[in-house]
Structures are given as C-alpha cells and as structure tokens.
XYZ file of C-alpha atoms in Angstrom:
661
model
C -129.696 18.181 -19.315
C -131.617 15.226 -18.845
C -130.297 12.290 -17.293
C -130.349 10.586 -20.541
C -128.252 12.614 -22.533
C -125.530 12.505 -19.912
C -122.165 11.400 -21.483
C -121.102 8.543 -19.675
C -117.346 7.751 -17.968
C -114.935 5.447 -19.720
C -113.784 2.261 -17.749
C -110.719 2.643 -16.054
C -107.677 0.868 -18.127
C -105.337 -1.247 -15.426
C -103.314 -2.416 -18.541
C -99.990 -0.180 -18.812
C -99.235 2.406 -21.211
C -96.771 0.498 -23.380
C -99.085 -2.654 -23.496
C -102.112 -0.462 -24.855
C -99.810 1.288 -27.306
C -98.239 -2.440 -28.699
C -101.838 -3.658 -28.112
C -100.245 -6.619 -26.179
C -101.816 -8.631 -23.342
C -100.813 -6.768 -20.005
C -100.988 -8.690 -16.481
C -101.956 -5.216 -15.015
C -99.600 -5.336 -12.693
C -96.460 -2.689 -12.481
C -94.466 -3.373 -13.126
C -96.109 -5.779 -15.609
C -94.502 -9.245 -16.738
C -94.315 -8.043 -20.631
C -92.452 -5.020 -19.485
C -90.175 -6.932 -17.526
C -89.314 -9.205 -19.906
C -88.880 -6.693 -22.594
C -86.433 -5.255 -20.189
C -88.272 -1.768 -20.213
C -89.723 -2.322 -16.627
C -88.720 1.673 -15.396
C -91.047 2.751 -18.496
C -94.015 0.738 -16.759
C -96.977 2.554 -15.795
C -100.440 3.372 -16.036
C -102.323 6.156 -17.495
C -103.596 7.691 -14.732
C -107.402 8.558 -14.334
C -107.588 12.307 -14.617
C -105.549 12.509 -17.536
C -108.079 10.450 -19.354
C -111.389 12.211 -17.447
C -109.993 15.855 -16.806
C -110.856 17.335 -20.743
C -114.320 15.089 -20.426
C -115.155 15.954 -16.693
C -114.934 19.202 -16.135
C -117.244 18.862 -12.595
C -115.241 19.658 -9.145
C -113.979 17.035 -7.457
C -115.985 17.994 -4.141
C -119.905 18.131 -3.775
C -121.960 15.854 -5.517
C -119.836 14.019 -7.457
C -117.240 13.603 -4.984
C -118.268 9.862 -5.270
C -115.850 9.368 -8.272
C -113.899 6.015 -7.230
C -109.835 6.575 -6.731
C -108.060 4.049 -9.546
C -107.065 1.199 -7.935
C -103.821 1.142 -9.938
C -102.682 3.272 -6.540
C -103.350 -0.055 -4.549
C -101.603 -2.413 -6.658
C -99.007 -3.859 -4.597
C -95.610 -3.104 -6.298
C -94.185 -6.457 -4.744
C -95.006 -10.043 -6.390
C -94.910 -13.574 -4.491
C -92.587 -16.017 -5.861
C -95.350 -18.057 -7.222
C -93.648 -21.341 -9.064
C -90.650 -22.722 -6.424
C -92.550 -21.583 -3.451
C -95.825 -21.602 -3.737
C -96.743 -23.366 -1.082
C -95.031 -21.271 1.293
C -97.216 -19.572 4.598
C -94.641 -17.739 6.476
C -96.306 -15.713 9.462
C -93.846 -13.166 8.528
C -96.060 -12.323 5.436
C -98.176 -9.213 6.093
C -101.473 -8.645 5.051
C -102.731 -5.719 3.113
C -103.977 -2.967 4.810
C -107.298 -1.605 4.733
C -108.350 2.535 4.366
C -111.459 4.070 5.563
C -111.352 5.874 2.170
C -111.587 2.846 0.058
C -110.151 -0.408 -0.721
C -106.396 0.606 -1.143
C -103.743 -1.610 -0.744
C -100.844 -0.253 0.745
C -97.498 -1.730 -0.648
C -93.987 -0.855 -0.316
C -92.080 1.755 -2.575
C -91.090 0.858 -5.726
C -88.918 3.061 -7.835
C -89.850 0.899 -10.848
C -93.504 2.169 -11.095
C -92.265 5.903 -10.653
C -93.456 8.182 -13.944
C -90.512 10.749 -13.914
C -92.006 11.942 -17.097
C -95.007 12.868 -15.575
C -94.830 16.886 -15.251
C -97.097 18.425 -12.646
C -98.818 21.364 -14.387
C -99.049 25.453 -13.037
C -101.568 25.182 -10.648
C -104.395 27.547 -12.150
C -106.799 29.395 -10.508
C -110.211 27.437 -11.538
C -108.537 24.322 -11.219
C -109.188 22.116 -7.782
C -105.903 21.320 -6.050
C -106.924 17.409 -6.133
C -106.319 17.271 -9.822
C -103.248 18.251 -9.689
C -102.041 15.623 -6.926
C -103.928 12.867 -8.935
C -101.169 13.003 -11.896
C -98.351 12.509 -9.412
C -97.060 9.248 -8.652
C -96.946 7.925 -4.805
C -93.312 6.754 -5.085
C -91.923 10.347 -6.937
C -90.641 12.037 -3.530
C -88.396 8.718 -3.866
C -87.522 8.913 -7.419
C -86.327 12.448 -6.862
C -84.264 11.563 -3.819
C -82.618 8.954 -5.847
C -82.109 11.418 -8.132
C -80.137 13.610 -5.785
C -78.158 10.345 -4.604
C -76.991 9.963 -8.172
C -78.989 6.431 -8.540
C -78.191 4.852 -11.741
C -81.943 3.432 -12.029
C -83.080 7.028 -12.427
C -80.868 7.789 -15.323
C -81.748 4.329 -17.249
C -85.466 5.870 -16.935
C -84.621 8.955 -18.380
C -82.200 7.545 -21.027
C -79.310 9.455 -19.941
C -75.783 8.267 -20.420
C -73.787 8.458 -17.456
C -70.278 7.258 -18.843
C -68.985 10.606 -19.049
C -70.381 11.618 -15.849
C -68.638 9.078 -13.910
C -65.326 8.661 -15.903
C -66.037 5.060 -17.054
C -66.018 3.312 -20.615
C -67.686 0.150 -21.506
C -64.329 -0.547 -23.057
C -61.398 -1.229 -21.152
C -58.251 0.801 -22.595
C -55.831 -0.192 -20.123
C -53.763 -2.868 -20.578
C -54.465 -6.234 -19.366
C -53.002 -9.825 -20.071
C -55.091 -13.091 -21.626
C -52.429 -15.374 -19.629
C -52.937 -18.221 -22.026
C -53.118 -18.994 -25.555
C -56.098 -18.999 -27.857
C -55.701 -23.070 -28.181
C -55.228 -23.462 -24.143
C -58.248 -21.456 -23.327
C -60.455 -23.533 -26.017
C -59.115 -26.513 -23.937
C -59.804 -25.316 -20.678
C -63.348 -23.920 -21.865
C -64.589 -27.247 -23.404
C -63.189 -29.002 -20.069
C -65.015 -26.478 -17.860
C -68.140 -27.657 -20.015
C -67.774 -31.119 -19.685
C -66.409 -31.363 -16.524
C -66.894 -28.708 -13.800
C -69.961 -26.270 -15.122
C -72.335 -28.369 -12.922
C -70.838 -27.191 -9.707
C -72.189 -23.798 -10.475
C -74.364 -23.371 -13.377
C -74.598 -19.714 -13.849
C -72.629 -19.402 -17.150
C -73.675 -20.546 -20.678
C -70.444 -21.926 -22.191
C -71.688 -22.531 -25.457
C -72.261 -18.417 -25.688
C -69.051 -17.651 -23.289
C -66.545 -19.619 -25.690
C -68.012 -17.796 -28.692
C -67.098 -14.620 -26.739
C -63.648 -16.172 -25.668
C -63.060 -16.604 -29.512
C -64.052 -12.955 -30.159
C -61.741 -11.654 -27.426
C -58.905 -13.311 -29.451
C -59.761 -12.194 -32.693
C -60.144 -8.536 -31.799
C -58.395 -7.961 -28.033
C -59.360 -4.211 -28.181
C -62.806 -4.475 -27.557
C -63.609 -5.907 -24.334
C -65.652 -4.907 -21.087
C -63.793 -4.880 -17.451
C -66.509 -6.786 -16.082
C -66.333 -9.550 -18.695
C -62.780 -9.715 -18.365
C -63.551 -10.268 -14.756
C -65.791 -13.159 -15.464
C -63.014 -14.249 -18.387
C -60.541 -14.387 -15.236
C -62.979 -15.990 -12.827
C -63.689 -18.848 -15.156
C -59.736 -19.267 -15.497
C -59.535 -19.244 -11.792
C -62.214 -22.199 -11.461
C -61.047 -24.269 -14.174
C -57.357 -24.532 -12.876
C -58.060 -24.884 -9.577
C -60.432 -27.764 -9.644
C -58.947 -29.278 -13.234
C -56.705 -32.315 -12.899
C -53.043 -31.360 -12.897
C -52.356 -34.015 -15.700
C -54.841 -32.681 -17.853
C -53.400 -29.077 -17.550
C -49.773 -30.734 -18.243
C -51.147 -31.528 -21.360
C -51.637 -28.311 -22.715
C -48.465 -26.480 -21.009
C -49.557 -25.320 -17.520
C -47.654 -26.691 -14.868
C -48.435 -24.874 -12.092
C -52.428 -25.059 -11.390
C -52.791 -23.298 -8.399
C -50.518 -20.572 -8.523
C -52.142 -19.595 -11.737
C -55.224 -20.269 -10.345
C -54.664 -17.826 -7.434
C -53.378 -15.181 -10.216
C -56.475 -15.443 -12.100
C -58.467 -14.808 -8.728
C -56.781 -11.640 -8.237
C -57.162 -10.012 -11.444
C -60.536 -11.247 -11.602
C -60.815 -9.051 -8.448
C -58.811 -6.603 -9.831
C -61.267 -6.018 -12.964
C -64.183 -5.792 -10.889
C -62.738 -3.019 -9.260
C -61.551 -1.508 -12.392
C -65.109 -1.862 -13.511
C -66.307 0.171 -10.524
C -68.946 -2.826 -10.461
C -70.722 -1.448 -7.404
C -71.896 1.378 -9.548
C -71.891 0.455 -13.123
C -73.754 -3.028 -12.461
C -73.586 -5.353 -14.905
C -75.142 -9.424 -14.448
C -71.614 -10.304 -15.828
C -70.371 -8.657 -12.834
C -72.645 -11.042 -10.909
C -71.577 -13.954 -12.623
C -68.141 -13.452 -11.605
C -68.421 -13.281 -7.748
C -70.600 -16.538 -8.036
C -67.714 -18.488 -9.565
C -65.099 -16.462 -7.163
C -66.975 -18.590 -4.303
C -65.104 -21.585 -5.528
C -61.649 -20.523 -5.138
C -61.991 -17.820 -2.127
C -63.360 -20.117 0.630
C -60.359 -22.374 -0.263
C -57.740 -19.270 0.227
C -59.478 -18.412 3.264
C -60.874 -15.434 1.917
C -64.359 -16.577 3.205
C -65.264 -12.862 4.787
C -64.391 -11.238 1.125
C -66.700 -13.664 -0.255
C -69.365 -13.369 2.145
C -69.801 -9.314 1.216
C -69.086 -9.665 -2.679
C -72.099 -12.141 -2.186
C -74.061 -9.341 -0.616
C -73.183 -7.149 -3.312
C -74.356 -9.325 -5.901
C -77.406 -9.894 -4.461
C -78.030 -6.297 -4.572
C -76.945 -5.672 -7.664
C -79.336 -8.670 -9.044
C -82.106 -6.477 -7.707
C -81.167 -3.503 -9.267
C -81.116 -5.359 -12.291
C -84.510 -6.724 -11.676
C -83.463 -10.184 -11.606
C -85.457 -11.008 -8.813
C -88.856 -9.954 -10.802
C -88.509 -12.285 -14.404
C -91.906 -13.530 -13.863
C -93.156 -16.945 -14.626
C -93.770 -16.162 -18.483
C -91.796 -15.276 -21.003
C -93.872 -11.976 -21.835
C -92.200 -11.911 -25.351
C -93.786 -9.278 -27.241
C -94.362 -8.255 -30.793
C -91.206 -6.672 -31.255
C -89.750 -9.633 -29.936
C -91.342 -12.294 -32.194
C -89.861 -10.274 -35.256
C -86.328 -10.585 -34.080
C -83.958 -13.274 -36.173
C -84.229 -16.804 -34.807
C -80.807 -16.433 -33.785
C -81.393 -13.081 -31.772
C -84.375 -14.750 -29.921
C -82.964 -17.445 -29.174
C -80.148 -15.345 -27.473
C -82.827 -13.333 -25.897
C -83.963 -16.658 -23.977
C -80.581 -17.650 -23.140
C -79.622 -14.588 -21.286
C -83.043 -15.001 -19.801
C -82.398 -18.424 -18.633
C -78.968 -17.306 -17.763
C -80.505 -14.157 -15.255
C -82.909 -17.210 -13.503
C -79.963 -19.442 -12.920
C -77.881 -16.349 -11.726
C -80.585 -15.578 -8.952
C -81.521 -18.651 -8.013
C -77.572 -18.883 -7.092
C -77.704 -16.176 -5.150
C -81.197 -17.562 -3.279
C -79.422 -20.826 -2.977
C -76.222 -19.356 -1.434
C -78.211 -17.278 0.983
C -80.506 -19.933 1.974
C -78.576 -22.677 2.774
C -76.223 -20.704 5.155
C -79.418 -20.025 7.184
C -78.797 -22.544 9.868
C -75.336 -21.381 10.956
C -75.851 -17.509 10.783
C -79.938 -17.236 11.398
C -80.631 -15.156 9.253
C -81.083 -14.265 5.538
C -81.130 -11.326 2.784
C -83.219 -12.487 0.406
C -86.942 -12.980 1.556
C -89.168 -15.185 -0.544
C -92.213 -12.669 -1.091
C -89.985 -9.737 -2.665
C -89.396 -11.884 -5.776
C -91.332 -14.105 -8.295
C -88.259 -15.435 -11.065
C -89.245 -18.913 -11.287
C -86.448 -21.641 -10.935
C -84.379 -22.392 -13.545
C -85.667 -24.842 -16.606
C -84.184 -28.126 -17.068
C -82.864 -27.623 -20.401
C -79.699 -28.683 -22.509
C -77.077 -26.303 -23.098
C -76.288 -27.333 -26.866
C -78.363 -24.737 -28.520
C -79.060 -27.424 -31.282
C -80.708 -29.145 -28.414
C -82.179 -26.925 -26.548
C -84.734 -25.070 -28.269
C -87.849 -26.093 -30.424
C -89.801 -23.910 -32.559
C -92.527 -22.930 -29.657
C -89.122 -21.909 -27.363
C -86.846 -23.710 -24.938
C -87.506 -27.439 -24.081
C -87.688 -28.325 -20.549
C -87.370 -31.823 -19.877
C -88.686 -33.661 -16.516
C -86.124 -34.301 -13.617
C -85.431 -37.438 -15.020
C -83.652 -36.279 -17.653
C -80.120 -35.498 -16.803
C -78.298 -32.052 -17.815
C -75.810 -29.382 -16.500
C -78.333 -28.166 -14.044
C -79.675 -31.607 -11.930
C -77.234 -31.027 -9.433
C -78.102 -27.359 -8.602
C -82.135 -28.239 -9.381
C -81.884 -30.475 -6.206
C -80.065 -28.105 -4.128
C -82.309 -25.222 -5.165
C -85.030 -27.227 -3.769
C -83.396 -28.077 -0.306
C -82.869 -24.289 0.392
C -86.389 -23.993 0.078
C -86.772 -26.067 2.970
C -84.275 -24.643 4.747
C -85.897 -21.510 4.475
C -89.017 -22.818 5.769
C -87.851 -24.323 8.321
C -86.331 -21.501 9.785
C -89.607 -19.313 9.477
C -91.232 -21.866 11.289
C -89.069 -22.019 14.201
C -89.446 -18.257 14.152
C -92.737 -18.434 14.427
C -92.789 -20.439 17.770
C -91.164 -17.888 19.566
C -87.546 -17.720 21.602
C -87.638 -20.618 23.383
C -87.043 -18.786 26.935
C -89.821 -16.972 26.358
C -92.477 -19.806 25.595
C -93.619 -22.491 27.607
C -91.944 -25.572 26.723
C -90.351 -23.771 23.824
C -87.568 -25.808 23.127
C -89.178 -28.940 22.547
C -91.575 -26.955 19.939
C -88.409 -26.208 18.330
C -87.629 -29.515 18.117
C -91.043 -30.261 16.368
C -90.168 -28.214 13.677
C -86.707 -30.140 13.342
C -88.208 -33.237 13.315
C -90.853 -32.287 10.781
C -87.803 -30.693 8.675
C -86.284 -33.708 8.823
C -89.164 -35.742 7.461
C -89.317 -33.384 4.906
C -85.521 -33.529 3.537
C -85.991 -37.551 3.229
C -88.884 -37.100 1.260
C -86.790 -34.579 -0.950
C -84.435 -37.270 -1.271
C -87.152 -39.878 -2.389
C -88.386 -37.684 -4.615
C -84.673 -37.085 -6.378
C -84.105 -38.249 -10.033
C -83.511 -41.649 -10.002
C -80.041 -41.365 -11.065
C -79.285 -39.546 -8.100
C -80.965 -42.079 -5.790
C -79.062 -44.906 -7.240
C -76.655 -46.354 -9.882
C -77.408 -47.053 -12.918
C -76.971 -49.476 -15.596
C -75.278 -47.361 -18.044
C -71.546 -47.219 -18.735
C -71.213 -44.169 -20.115
C -69.046 -41.289 -19.921
C -72.340 -39.270 -18.646
C -72.764 -42.163 -15.935
C -68.950 -41.441 -14.801
C -70.213 -37.786 -14.018
C -73.424 -38.760 -12.577
C -71.659 -41.010 -10.034
C -69.177 -38.419 -8.352
C -72.274 -36.041 -8.740
C -74.267 -38.324 -6.962
C -71.541 -38.992 -3.934
C -71.416 -35.423 -3.613
C -75.029 -34.476 -3.311
C -75.584 -37.390 -0.610
C -72.313 -35.241 1.191
C -74.119 -32.436 0.736
C -77.690 -33.979 1.984
C -75.585 -35.239 5.048
C -74.555 -32.004 5.476
C -77.811 -30.182 5.303
C -79.453 -32.821 8.228
C -76.602 -31.845 10.476
C -77.357 -28.306 9.483
C -81.261 -29.266 10.500
C -80.352 -30.576 13.806
C -77.546 -28.378 14.346
C -78.836 -26.825 17.701
C -79.912 -30.172 18.769
C -76.473 -32.516 18.153
C -74.862 -32.085 22.167
C -78.396 -32.699 23.843
C -79.401 -35.557 21.849
C -76.434 -37.508 24.089
C -77.978 -35.911 26.949
C -81.798 -35.788 26.933
C -83.591 -38.984 25.595
C -86.170 -36.473 24.545
C -83.740 -35.578 21.714
C -82.248 -38.666 20.726
C -83.865 -38.751 17.310
C -81.304 -36.287 16.141
C -78.472 -38.908 16.791
C -80.352 -41.411 15.007
C -80.980 -39.386 11.829
C -77.603 -37.942 11.570
C -74.677 -40.373 12.202
C -75.540 -43.165 9.877
C -76.281 -41.095 6.652
C -72.772 -38.949 7.767
C -71.052 -42.321 8.075
C -72.170 -43.662 4.832
C -71.747 -40.285 2.826
C -68.207 -39.887 4.148
C -66.898 -43.629 3.732
C -67.854 -43.321 -0.340
C -66.070 -40.139 -0.669
C -62.934 -41.127 1.522
C -63.019 -44.548 -0.616
C -63.326 -43.042 -4.079
C -60.943 -44.014 -6.816
C -58.299 -41.715 -7.597
C -59.162 -40.257 -11.055
C -59.514 -36.776 -12.837
C -63.344 -36.629 -12.185
C -62.757 -37.218 -8.532
C -59.773 -34.615 -8.166
C -62.903 -32.002 -9.096
C -64.838 -33.352 -6.498
C -62.082 -33.351 -4.202
C -60.988 -29.621 -4.641
C -64.477 -28.491 -3.976
C -64.512 -26.145 -1.006
C -67.983 -27.454 0.120
C -66.702 -31.028 -0.062
C -63.784 -30.307 1.888
C -66.042 -28.291 4.727
C -68.456 -30.948 4.815
C -66.076 -33.872 5.079
C -64.699 -31.751 7.900
C -68.192 -31.492 9.689
C -68.593 -35.176 9.086
C -65.709 -36.157 10.527
C -66.011 -34.334 13.727
C -68.727 -36.421 14.823
C -67.464 -39.951 14.295
C -63.775 -41.021 15.043
C -63.603 -43.875 13.344
C -63.925 -42.349 9.991
C -62.080 -39.006 11.285
C -58.080 -40.811 10.525
C -59.392 -41.443 7.253
C -60.579 -38.224 6.611
C -57.579 -36.770 8.295
C -55.675 -38.328 5.188
C -58.527 -37.081 2.750
C -57.591 -33.351 3.884
C -53.743 -33.798 4.415
C -53.563 -34.484 0.426
C -55.588 -31.106 -0.069
C -53.896 -29.028 2.297
C -51.078 -27.786 0.162
C -54.129 -25.661 -2.207
C -56.588 -25.338 0.351
C -56.708 -23.456 3.239
C -60.346 -25.405 4.346
C -58.240 -28.268 3.978
C -55.195 -27.375 6.116
C -56.808 -26.130 8.917
C -59.307 -28.963 9.181
C -56.641 -31.716 8.946
C -55.261 -29.583 11.942
C -58.436 -29.562 13.851
C -58.896 -33.350 13.056
C -56.101 -34.429 14.970
C -56.263 -31.730 18.195
C -59.747 -33.097 18.443
C -58.558 -36.518 18.275
C -55.463 -35.915 20.332
C -57.643 -34.288 22.879
C -60.263 -37.459 22.811
C -57.402 -39.506 23.585
C -55.910 -37.585 26.575
C -59.925 -37.123 27.900
C -60.441 -41.241 27.743
C -56.782 -41.548 29.437
C -57.797 -39.162 32.237
C -54.976 -36.542 31.329
C -57.453 -34.098 30.632
C -61.222 -33.300 31.771
C -62.755 -31.381 29.183
C -62.249 -29.571 26.250
C -60.845 -25.844 26.142
C -62.143 -23.941 22.837
C -59.573 -21.492 23.204
C -56.609 -24.356 23.484
C -58.258 -25.732 20.124
C -58.447 -22.294 18.245
C -54.982 -21.742 19.027
C -53.683 -24.835 18.145
C -55.111 -24.125 14.407
C -54.213 -20.784 14.322
C -50.892 -21.501 15.126
C -50.654 -23.880 12.465
C -51.813 -21.619 9.907
C -49.138 -19.540 8.169
C -51.970 -16.795 7.684
C -54.273 -17.028 10.728
C -57.252 -14.860 10.869
C -56.654 -13.396 14.543
C -54.596 -13.764 17.111
C -55.513 -16.431 19.964
C -54.302 -13.420 22.333
C -57.700 -11.646 21.007
C -59.543 -14.379 22.230
C -61.176 -14.367 25.396
C -62.046 -17.357 27.423
C -64.798 -16.000 28.851
C -66.578 -14.597 25.789
C -65.919 -18.482 24.237
C -67.029 -20.440 26.651
C -69.811 -18.110 27.885
C -72.009 -19.851 24.589
C -74.540 -22.658 25.339
C -72.600 -25.114 22.978
C -69.691 -24.619 25.011
C -71.113 -25.445 28.239
C -72.838 -28.949 26.915
C -69.097 -29.493 25.843
C -67.591 -28.576 29.193
C -70.099 -30.387 31.571
C -70.205 -34.147 30.712
C -67.952 -35.703 28.647
C -68.471 -37.795 25.575
C -65.873 -39.139 23.605
C -65.890 -40.510 20.242
C -66.007 -44.342 21.556
C -69.162 -43.604 23.559
C -70.782 -42.043 21.203
C -70.560 -44.670 18.369
C -71.160 -46.869 20.836
C -74.638 -45.650 21.942
C -75.435 -44.865 17.928
C -74.917 -49.152 17.858
C -77.092 -49.595 20.737
C -79.715 -47.709 19.374
C-alpha cells in the first residue's frame, strides 16, 4: 500500500474522559480542576493511548514502528504548586522534574487520585506483544492495590462501595445524646457567636449552621455524630468566650463549667463517629474550634495531635486540591439557585478550613523548627473576602469577592494568612543557608535572613487594610468590633516579630551585631501590651481577654519588659480561674520578677531554669510533669540557657539599654 493511503494516527487527547464525555473544558492535569470541583476527582483519568490505537494499528511495538511516542499523560505531575497565595515562592527544596533517557517523561510522586481501578488487564494472547498489556495499567495501580489491602477509604470511594455495614458505623446517631440547651438558648448563643466570635476562626458559615440547628431541634432523631461534635464545639467556644452577663440573660449561670462539658462531649462525639476512619469536613471543623478551648484547659498536647490528624483528613478529602477556579460544569449549572449557592458556600468553607490548618501549621514554625504542610503540595487559594449573609454574598455570577478595604468576618484571618506565608518563606530561606556551625559566618548569614523577614513583616503591616492600621471615624457597632480586632492583631504581629527574632533575643544584648533585634521587638511589644492591659472592661473585650492566643502573647511580651510585667500579672490573674495558660503565666511572671529582684540585690547570681519550672509546676493543680523528672544537666545544656547563665542582664538594664538606643 502506498504511503499516500496510509491511515493517519489520531492525535493524542490530554483531556480526561469525564470532561470529554461531558464536553467540558479540561485543565489537562490529573485530576483536573473540573473533576475536583464536581467531587469526582477519583474518576478523573485519561484514555490511554493504546486503547485508542489498538484497533487501528496492529503493527508490532518493536521494529520499524517502535518510534511511537509515549503519551505525555504519564509525565503529568500529580502535585500542583499553590498558585495564588504563594506564587512567588522559590524554595531550594523544590525538586526539579527528572528527565529520563527514553523521552521527556517527568516523574512525579504517586497520587492515588489518578489511578484507574476500573482498568482491567486482559488475558495475554500469544499473538499480542506484552508491551501493549502494560500500557493499559496506570503507574500507581500497585499502590492502589496496596491501599485496597489496607482498607483505605479512597479505594471504596472510587469503586462506589458502601463500607458502612463493613465498618459497623452509621451515618445517623442511634445512641442517646443531650442537646444541653433549649432552642431559644441555642439561637441566642449562635447569633452572638456569628456577630462577635466567628472572626476568631472563620471556619464555619454561621447562617448554614444555624439552619442546621433548627433542623436538629425539629427532628432530633436524625443527626450525624460528626455534626454533633461540631455542635458541641461551637457551644464550647461560645460559652468560653462570651461575657457571663450575656449568658445569664438566657439562664446559663456557669459558662466555664458548661464550656468544659461541651468540650468533652465534642471529643466524645468525634471518637463515637470514629473520625479517623470516617473522614468528614465536619470533624475537621470541630477540631479547629476545639483549639480555642483545649489550649486554655492545658491540653495543648492533645490539640497538636488532633491538628495533625485534621491535616491528614483534609488531604484525604482533597481540600488541598480545590484549585484557583471553581470549575463548575454543566451539571452544576443546571441546579436550582439555592443548591448552586450552597455548593459555592461549601467550596468556600473548604478553602477556609484548609487555610486554617495551613495557618496553624506555619505560625508555629519558629518554635518547632518544622512544619507539616509544604506549599508545593497544595493549590487551594486563600478564602475570598466575602459577606456571610446569603443575600449579600452572591451575584448572578457567583460569590461577590470584595477588596481588602471592605471589612468582613474574614478580614482578621486574612492578614494572619499572609503572615503565615511570610513565616514559612523565612524558614525556607534560613534552611538554604545550612547549619550555622557548618557554614562560614553561618550565624550572621542567618541573621541577615531574620532582618529581611523583619522588613517584610513591616511591609505587610503597612499594606494591611486601613481599618487595621489605625482608628476610623465611624462610631457604629462595627467600629467597636474593628477596634478590638485591631488591638488583638497588633499583639499578634508583635508576637510574630518576637518569633522571627526568637533565636537572637539574648545575643542582641551581648553582641552589637545583633542589636537590631532589641530595637525592632521591644517597642512594638511595649505598645501592643500597654494597649491590651489598659483596654476598658466591656463585653467585647471579654472575648479578647479569653482568647488563648492573647494570653500566650501577653505572657511572651511581658517576659521582655519589667515595667509592664506587673500590669500583665494582674491581667493574667483575672483569667487564671478559667485558663491554665493565664494561671501558669501569672505564677511564671511573678517568679521571674522575684528572681530579677534577688539577682539585682545580689542574693542570686543566675537564673536556674529547674527552679523556675518547679515553682510553676508546684502551683498547678494538674502539673504536666513531675519536677523530679527534669534533669538540670539536660535543661541547662541548651544554648539559650547558657546565654542566660553566663552574663546576667536584668529587666531594668534591658529597658535602660533600649531607651539609650
């Protein structure tokens, strides 16, 4: 046959089978954004090249026709970098694609989402080359089969197998449970939470949750255990932060005890739902809320483990792969308006939940020197700056996203999200420098990165919404909310300056090379601390004072300056009946002040960390560890402790040095 009559080979298709079947635009990445947004990422796969050409091209694989190109879909990266919030990151840890000698094939980490478990390998025929059979098998098939043996939920979801009867779980709670409050009380508390508390976390769409509460009281027989965990968590946070006077108006006398009860019931509901097996975004939301009570109850270790679990569950639910566009397909467009709006709300809540986990993970980097979430492993953008009221939230085109100068419930967390990104970038740059003991002039190179982070943080402050940078002329109730959020935010930023400079706090008073640290940190700490401790007593300030982050940041700031330490001690003393952070901080500050006076008078020569720990633990009704378990040699071997022990500098000399700068 002449070459002119040779049948032309079809061009390879890089669109997934779902988008091809629905005639939708495909992002041509597996899983594509359209399938992720429709919740069918597990079904997203390309038609393999051999399935298209086998019937048309019976030529053998080897020989003259062996120049057939390998389809590029084998080289499509399964991990997409986060494109919106951190598109300017350039970490050294980003690995470059690996090129093989057989062609431009980019290797990538295995992703179970891209596995075609429906692809059956036909029986080998004697006349069929073995290469063709292998072409039909996805490279991650072995991993998926291993997951199948391990009873991973992902396999069951892809195969559409109901595992409820196998796991012995039910989506409806059949055991007895307590609602604890009347519908009227719950309505009042949730309305108060929406108006005054939701800005702290921003992981729950309160109008939707309040409708769900109405449905619960209308039919208490149909409730999911994971939703009940969220219900109790919402109550716990509300009871803990609400002003007692407001709660007494609805006949709730002891808010602290009831908050602890709801906290424990939320934990019990999570375990009753077997949340580590039965993955649900409601469980993640409950964990996010429990943070605000658990830390104050002295259960930080439990909270850290729950957060790690929440991150993994969120990844299993693909909350990290939502993409920058909605990818709404034709089937979603045919929904009713209310159903479409709820779909968009659920997507927005998913973004908020994911970035809450990112924020919690990255803001603790300066203290743990490690993190769980890497920015190249997710592409979920930051949440939109939008209203919560459904009537104000939507237009015909979708969610109305305002610029940052428009105050919303998410304005506070929006700033902290950008701070968290900055903290991660700083950590990555410092890791690029290597260990200071193994690099020439390593400590000063690290300090150069700290100085740059300090500048970036100040630039971020200058670019914050104007209502957070200074007072406005408005006298509305919204301005009252903004005022206290602004003070909390300034305290948080002061804490972040301290975090960035954390490893150079003591050297800044010994080596002039690091003197910028004391010039940078102490003034903003003094300003924010003085503002917080002098705030007037009113219901909204009670919320601020009850936040575990405020108590922690006040304690950190007070350790730097003696003049404000006494006022801070009284601030923490008020909260010590309900917060173990405040209680232990109150004892710690007074112990440090006493040691400072004794060192200044000559009765003591140095700080002894073991004595300080023993004093704080001895005044705690529920100590975390026996003082005898703490060995002095182990504690005093750290570099920071060595700095403290070598050259004593009292608070008076610190403040004096600052004022002399």
